[in-house]
Each structure stands twice: as C-alpha cells, then as structure tokens.
Amino acid sequence: IAGITQAPTSQILAAGRRMTLRCTQDMRHNAMYWYRQDLGLGLRLIHYSNTAGTTGKGEVPDGYSVSRANTDDFPLTLASAVPSQTSVYFCASSEVPGNTIYFGEGSWLTVV
Amino acid sequence: AQSVTQLGSHVSVSEGALVLLRCNYSSSVPPYLFWYVQYPNQGLQLLLKYTSAATLVKGINGFEAEFKKSETSFHLTKPSAHMSDAAEYFCAVSDRSSNTGKLIFGQGTTLQVKP
C-alpha cells in the first residue's frame, strides 16, 4: 500500500546522543512535514518542506534539523537529544502545500 | 493568524447516542478545515474536510461536519455512536495566510463510547 513510511517505530535514546528519524513517501508529494504530538498540546509543526531542496521552520524547530535532498525522503535529526524531546513524531505529506495532509504511523521517541 | 479550539478534551457517550465534538476556529482568510481521527498507537487518518464548497461535509464512518461562518464553528457529528468510534479526534485549519500549507491543530478530544 502506498503511503508514508517512518523508521524507527520506537526508540529509547540516551540524552546527548544524535538521532535521525527517517521518513519516506512514495506518493510523489511535493510538500512534507514533521510534527510532534504531546499530551494536551495536540500536534505542533517542527519543520516543513514545500518542495525538494527547500525547508522551513515550524512552531517548534529548536533542537531539530531537516533536509530534503529529493522528493521522497525527509529525515529529521536531533543533534543532541534532550528529555523534553520525548514525544511521538509524525511525518506527513501533501501533494502541494495547502492540500490534504497524509500522516505516517509515527515514531515513538523516549530520551532518558 | 489561524487557530483552532476544541471544546472538551474528553467526551463520553453511550453506544447508539449522538456524537458531537466541538471545534471553533479563527482565521483571517477563508479557512480550509479538517477533522482527523487517531486510533490508539496509530497515525492520523482524515475523516473529512471543508474547502469552501458545500457547508455540510460528509466523511468516512458516518461522520459529518457543518461549516458555520457566522459561528466560526466546524463541529463534528455522528447520529449513532459505535464502540469502534472510540479514539482521539483532532480539528485542524490549514494555514493559508502563509505558503507553508501546514495544518494548525486543536488540542484534541478523546471520545469514549460506553456499552
């Protein structure tokens, strides 16, 4: 089934370590997004990319970086993880910015 | 700037009863509005969306929502709740004031369905 694949599904990470969450979509969507979900806060945008080669900052970008070398992949990197980055991370995509956004299954990250 | 408020973080209904989940939005431009559902340990699935066509929008699983500009609301309803409807529901507005295309989410409402 076509869609968005995230890896890893879950991870426990020591504080201070570097971590990359992978995201691949096979729908040839132009726009991709990374959200984090925290209890009581809903989903908040970390970074986005409207098209390959471009990225932008969302609401909560500090401590995270992204790259968009091609249409399909949009990895999210935590350079030096901190406990406050414990969250569920969702990668998402849309055909063009403003169209319906489709979500991956999420990556559960615990920083200890 | 756009924002979304979901009234009630937790709603409990009996099986067969009406489901009403409330969402109010704020937007400086005509909004695109969405409802997503999230089942435990899963990603978000689109229920329905409003993009300035018909104000009554029908979605999957018997849900519908009505866009009311005068009330700045987009409440989600279902005439008869099923046990399988138990999940978390998110209302969202598309940020059309910028070119990000991002969604701005409400805090979510957990729907409990009692037998």
XYZ file of C-alpha atoms in Angstrom:
227
model
C 0.000 0.000 0.000
C 1.404 3.393 -0.977
C 1.981 5.925 1.734
C 4.462 7.235 4.270
C 6.988 5.025 5.985
C 8.666 6.123 9.194
C 11.586 4.463 10.958
C 12.246 3.563 13.649
C 8.802 2.825 15.052
C 10.105 3.385 18.544
C 13.423 4.191 20.161
C 14.872 4.808 23.572
C 17.748 7.245 23.356
C 20.290 8.488 25.856
C 20.397 12.236 26.355
C 23.122 13.886 24.344
C 23.027 11.330 21.561
C 22.356 12.164 17.942
C 19.312 10.597 16.312
C 17.789 10.671 12.853
C 14.177 9.766 12.249
C 13.633 8.613 8.716
C 10.619 9.347 6.541
C 9.930 8.153 3.017
C 6.842 8.692 0.905
C 6.011 7.063 -2.416
C 3.154 9.317 -3.464
C 5.413 11.866 -5.200
C 4.020 14.561 -2.962
C 5.763 17.902 -3.130
C 5.235 19.009 0.468
C 6.406 17.169 3.560
C 6.146 17.933 7.255
C 7.359 16.826 10.658
C 5.025 17.196 13.632
C 5.435 16.214 17.252
C 2.485 15.128 19.354
C 2.392 15.748 23.093
C -0.444 15.116 25.501
C -2.689 18.136 25.843
C -0.863 20.074 23.141
C -2.101 18.364 20.006
C 0.300 18.291 17.086
C 2.882 21.006 16.567
C 4.855 21.577 13.406
C 8.628 21.201 13.696
C 9.823 21.725 10.130
C 8.347 21.600 6.680
C 9.399 21.401 3.057
C 7.251 22.694 0.211
C 9.383 21.033 -2.442
C 12.651 19.155 -2.811
C 15.615 21.360 -1.997
C 13.723 23.740 0.296
C 12.894 23.603 4.011
C 11.324 25.914 6.548
C 10.874 26.218 10.292
C 7.610 25.448 12.014
C 6.381 26.293 15.503
C 8.947 24.280 17.493
C 12.134 23.936 15.404
C 14.774 24.320 18.129
C 16.966 21.247 18.538
C 15.867 19.738 15.226
C 17.128 19.902 11.668
C 15.824 18.525 8.379
C 16.969 18.082 4.828
C 15.123 17.458 1.570
C 17.594 16.148 -0.970
C 14.876 14.525 -3.070
C 11.099 14.320 -3.317
C 10.670 11.087 -1.388
C 12.809 11.488 1.739
C 12.579 13.945 4.606
C 14.751 12.919 7.572
C 14.530 14.674 10.936
C 17.705 14.911 13.020
C 18.079 15.589 16.706
C 21.675 16.758 17.034
C 21.906 16.260 20.811
C 18.763 14.768 22.294
C 17.242 16.138 25.499
C 14.467 14.644 27.644
C 11.990 17.325 26.509
C 12.207 15.819 23.044
C 10.476 12.703 24.307
C 7.424 12.634 22.086
C 5.653 10.941 19.227
C 6.890 12.209 15.886
C 4.740 12.157 12.772
C 5.931 12.653 9.259
C 3.304 13.874 6.804
C 2.966 14.882 3.196
C 0.615 16.630 0.798
C 0.504 16.811 -2.973
C 1.010 20.550 -2.823
C 1.066 22.926 0.159
C -2.486 23.513 1.357
C -3.936 20.236 0.094
C -4.951 17.374 2.340
C -2.098 16.198 4.540
C -1.474 12.472 4.982
C 0.330 11.109 8.016
C 2.709 8.274 8.723
C 2.236 5.888 11.620
C 4.554 7.761 13.946
C 7.867 7.253 15.701
C 7.790 6.961 19.483
C 10.960 8.512 20.911
C 11.963 8.424 24.574
C 15.022 10.392 25.672
C 16.419 9.331 29.034
C -3.235 34.106 12.156
C -5.199 30.913 12.280
C -6.081 28.958 15.406
C -8.359 26.138 16.463
C -10.083 25.464 19.772
C -11.671 22.143 20.591
C -14.154 22.425 23.418
C -13.840 19.490 25.758
C -10.743 17.340 25.959
C -12.831 14.306 26.807
C -16.335 13.358 25.637
C -18.193 10.258 26.766
C -21.321 8.911 25.075
C -23.297 5.704 25.182
C -23.324 3.364 22.234
C -26.090 4.460 19.873
C -26.136 8.032 21.163
C -25.389 11.169 19.198
C -21.746 12.179 18.951
C -20.975 15.897 18.971
C -17.389 17.123 19.053
C -16.978 20.879 19.038
C -14.455 22.914 17.104
C -14.151 26.657 16.731
C -11.632 28.337 14.514
C -10.087 31.715 13.983
C -8.858 32.667 10.550
C -8.004 35.875 8.747
C -8.716 34.263 5.382
C -11.446 31.849 4.240
C -10.440 28.655 6.005
C -9.870 25.111 4.920
C -10.930 22.907 7.833
C -10.245 19.279 8.619
C -11.157 16.589 11.088
C -8.724 13.756 11.703
C -9.128 10.649 13.841
C -6.351 8.860 15.675
C -6.830 5.323 16.954
C -4.519 4.097 19.722
C -0.901 3.757 18.638
C -1.674 4.802 15.084
C -1.202 7.825 12.886
C -3.862 10.360 11.979
C -6.498 9.476 9.417
C -8.524 12.078 7.555
C -12.239 11.960 8.429
C -13.435 14.865 6.327
C -12.500 18.295 5.052
C -14.118 21.590 4.140
C -12.589 23.593 1.312
C -15.251 26.237 0.574
C -17.694 24.058 -1.332
C -20.806 22.676 0.412
C -21.046 23.753 4.044
C -22.218 20.310 5.173
C -19.396 17.873 4.657
C -19.796 14.115 4.855
C -16.852 11.963 5.796
C -15.980 8.375 6.449
C -17.563 6.112 9.079
C -20.834 8.097 9.124
C -19.326 11.331 10.409
C -20.232 14.754 9.099
C -19.432 18.340 9.947
C -21.069 21.652 9.176
C -19.148 24.822 8.452
C -20.855 27.807 10.065
C -19.108 31.024 9.207
C -21.301 33.155 11.483
C -20.339 30.998 14.455
C -16.769 30.264 13.279
C -17.501 26.625 14.022
C -16.917 23.270 12.392
C -18.469 20.757 14.782
C -18.233 17.038 14.074
C -21.308 14.848 14.482
C -22.430 11.279 14.085
C -26.040 10.231 14.704
C -25.278 6.945 16.428
C -22.007 6.101 18.158
C -20.333 2.731 17.744
C -17.804 1.203 20.083
C -15.283 1.380 17.253
C -15.564 5.194 17.240
C -13.582 5.411 20.473
C -10.485 7.378 19.510
C -8.932 10.814 19.642
C -10.256 13.422 17.252
C -8.416 16.471 16.019
C -9.810 19.536 14.324
C -7.364 21.477 12.161
C -7.246 24.564 9.980
C -4.931 24.992 7.036
C -2.560 27.913 7.346
C -3.494 29.700 4.150
C -2.055 33.014 5.293
C 1.446 31.760 4.521
C 2.758 29.447 1.840
C 3.634 26.631 4.243
C 0.441 24.669 3.729
C 0.772 23.482 7.293
C -2.115 22.423 9.474
C -2.800 24.090 12.806
C -4.317 21.571 15.178
C -6.583 21.796 18.156
C -5.589 20.022 21.343
C -7.701 17.002 20.538
C -10.833 15.419 22.014
C -10.858 11.868 23.307
C -14.136 10.133 22.556
C -15.172 7.350 24.910
C -18.084 5.115 23.903
C -19.759 3.214 26.696
C -21.666 -0.030 26.096
